[in-house]
Coordinates of C-alpha atoms in Angstrom, one line a residue:
M1030 CA 22.6 12.5 17.8
P1031 CA 21.0 15.9 17.4
C1032 CA 17.0 15.1 15.4
R1033 CA 18.1 18.6 12.7
I1034 CA 20.7 16.2 12.0
G1035 CA 20.1 12.9 11.7
L1036 CA 17.4 13.5 10.3
G1037 CA 19.3 15.4 7.3
I1038 CA 21.0 11.9 7.5
L1039 CA 18.5 9.8 7.1
E1040 CA 17.0 11.8 4.6
E1041 CA 19.9 10.7 2.6
L1042 CA 20.6 7.1 3.4
L1043 CA 17.4 6.3 2.4
E1044 CA 17.5 8.7 -1.1
S1045 CA 20.8 6.0 -1.6
V1046 CA 18.3 3.0 -0.8
L1047 CA 15.7 4.6 -3.4
N1048 CA 18.5 5.3 -5.7
N1049 CA 20.3 1.5 -5.7
T1050 CA 23.7 2.9 -4.5
A1051 CA 23.0 1.9 -0.2
T1052 CA 24.7 -1.8 0.8
M1053 CA 24.0 -3.7 3.6
D1054 CA 25.6 -1.1 6.2
T1055 CA 23.1 1.5 4.8
L1056 CA 20.2 -0.4 6.2
E1057 CA 22.1 -0.9 9.1
L1058 CA 22.9 2.6 9.5
I1059 CA 19.6 3.4 9.0
E1060 CA 18.1 1.4 12.0
H1061 CA 21.1 2.7 13.9
T1062 CA 20.2 6.3 13.6
A1063 CA 16.7 6.1 12.9
V1064 CA 16.8 4.1 17.2
N1065 CA 19.3 6.6 18.8
I1066 CA 17.3 9.9 17.1
K1067 CA 14.0 9.0 18.4
N1068 CA 15.9 8.1 21.4
S1069 CA 17.1 11.2 22.2
A1070 CA 14.4 13.4 19.9
D1071 CA 13.1 16.5 22.2
C1072 CA 10.6 17.3 19.4
A1073 CA 7.4 15.7 18.5
I1074 CA 8.3 16.0 15.6
G1075 CA 11.9 14.2 15.9
F1076 CA 11.3 10.9 17.7
E1077 CA 7.1 10.4 15.3
S1078 CA 9.7 11.2 12.0
A1079 CA 11.7 8.6 13.2
R1080 CA 9.9 6.5 14.2
M1081 CA 7.5 6.6 11.3
V1082 CA 11.1 5.2 9.4
L1083 CA 11.6 2.9 12.4
A1084 CA 8.4 1.9 11.6
G1085 CA 8.4 2.1 7.8
F1086 CA 11.9 0.2 8.3
E1087 CA 10.3 -3.3 9.4
G1088 CA 7.4 -3.4 8.4
F1089 CA 9.5 -3.7 4.3
K1090 CA 12.1 -5.0 5.2
E1091 CA 12.3 -6.9 1.5
D1092 CA 11.3 -3.8 -0.1
Y1093 CA 15.4 -2.8 0.7
L1094 CA 16.1 -5.3 0.9
S1095 CA 15.5 -5.6 -2.9
H1096 CA 16.5 -1.8 -3.2
V1097 CA 20.7 -4.2 -1.5
Q1098 CA 20.9 -6.3 -2.5
E1099 CA 18.6 -6.8 -6.4
H1100 CA 18.9 -3.4 -7.6
Q1101 CA 15.1 -3.2 -8.2
C1102 CA 12.4 -2.2 -6.4
T1103 CA 9.5 -5.1 -5.1
G1104 CA 6.3 -2.7 -4.3
T1105 CA 5.1 -3.3 -7.8
F1106 CA 5.4 -6.4 -7.9
E1107 CA 3.8 -8.2 -4.3
Q1108 CA 1.8 -5.4 -4.2
P1109 CA -0.6 -4.7 -7.9
I1110 CA -2.8 -1.9 -7.6
P1111 CA -5.9 -4.3 -8.2
C1112 CA -7.8 -1.9 -10.7
V1113 CA -5.1 -2.3 -13.1
T1114 CA -4.0 -6.5 -12.2
L1115 CA -7.3 -7.8 -10.8
C1116 CA -10.4 -6.2 -13.7
P1117 CA -11.3 -8.6 -15.5
A1118 CA -12.1 -6.1 -18.4
N1119 CA -8.8 -4.7 -18.7
V1120 CA -9.8 -1.4 -18.3
D1121 CA -7.3 1.0 -17.6
I1122 CA -9.0 2.5 -14.1
P1123 CA -5.9 4.5 -13.3
G1124 CA -5.5 6.2 -16.8
Y1125 CA -9.6 7.1 -16.5
I1126 CA -8.9 8.5 -12.8
A1127 CA -6.3 11.2 -14.2
L1128 CA -7.5 12.1 -17.3
A1129 CA -11.2 13.2 -15.3
G1130 CA -9.7 15.2 -12.8
E1131 CA -7.8 16.5 -16.2
D1132 CA -11.2 17.3 -16.7
R1133 CA -11.0 16.3 -20.0
C1134 CA -14.2 13.2 -19.7
A1135 CA -14.1 13.1 -23.4
D1136 CA -10.9 11.5 -24.0
A1137 CA -11.7 9.2 -20.1
V1138 CA -15.3 8.1 -22.1
R1139 CA -13.3 6.6 -25.1
L1140 CA -11.0 5.2 -23.2
I1141 CA -13.1 3.1 -20.6
R1142 CA -14.6 2.4 -23.6
K1143 CA -11.4 1.3 -25.9
D1144 CA -11.8 -2.1 -24.0
N1145 CA -14.8 -2.3 -21.8
P1146 CA -18.6 -1.3 -24.2
F1147 CA -20.1 -2.5 -20.2
P1148 CA -18.4 0.5 -18.2
T1149 CA -22.0 1.4 -15.6
A1150 CA -22.3 -1.9 -15.4
C1151 CA -18.3 -3.0 -14.4
A1152 CA -18.1 -0.3 -12.4
L1153 CA -22.0 -1.4 -10.4
I1154 CA -20.2 -5.0 -9.6
C1155 CA -16.1 -4.8 -9.2
E1156 CA -15.7 -5.7 -5.5
H1157 CA -12.5 -3.6 -6.0
R1158 CA -14.1 -0.3 -6.1
G1159 CA -11.9 1.8 -3.6
A1160 CA -13.3 3.9 -0.2
R1161 CA -16.6 5.3 -0.2
R1162 CA -14.8 9.0 -0.5
K1163 CA -13.1 7.8 -4.1
T1164 CA -16.8 5.6 -4.5
A1165 CA -18.0 9.2 -4.0
A1166 CA -15.7 11.2 -6.4
L1167 CA -15.7 9.0 -8.9
R1168 CA -19.7 8.6 -9.1
R1169 CA -20.2 12.4 -9.7
R1170 CA -16.9 12.2 -11.7
R1171 CA -19.0 9.5 -14.1
Q1172 CA -22.0 12.3 -13.4
R1173 CA -20.0 15.2 -15.2
Q1174 CA -19.3 12.9 -18.7
R1175 CA -22.7 12.0 -19.6
H1176 CA -24.3 14.7 -18.5
I1177 CA -21.2 16.1 -20.6
R1178 CA -22.3 14.2 -23.3
G1179 CA -26.2 14.7 -23.2
Q1180 CA -27.8 11.9 -21.6
D1181 CA -28.1 12.8 -18.2
A1182 CA -29.6 15.8 -17.6
A1183 CA -30.2 15.4 -13.7
Y1184 CA -26.7 16.4 -13.0
R1185 CA -26.0 18.7 -10.8
P1186 CA -22.4 20.2 -10.5

């Protein structure tokens, strides 16, 4: 099957899984179609696309089965976001980052201080800080927020 046709079919099959309308036969068809595309693709785009579908299918088989058999996504249950479920201070980190990203710094500060009067102390000891790049971006946002509140004269954008 040519990849230009097969990839469109794979997209429809994967959408049916996400929409909880797929059956076990759909899962078999996803695997069979991806294998056929991978083995017959003439270009890197078709080959890599099919390979990635197969890798995701094999790596997250339980999630696919949950969508088909139980009509629910287990992603939120089995793979929680550490900053949401494991924060001992119950700080809404995703909300804070979203507000700060929209330059709603005052709202971000209010949100983070709602449940935690000492966010700076928590940030310094938090085990679940993201990759170095994310941490640096968060640090810059915090500096900008302190500057806006007049607490940090050394802020440089």
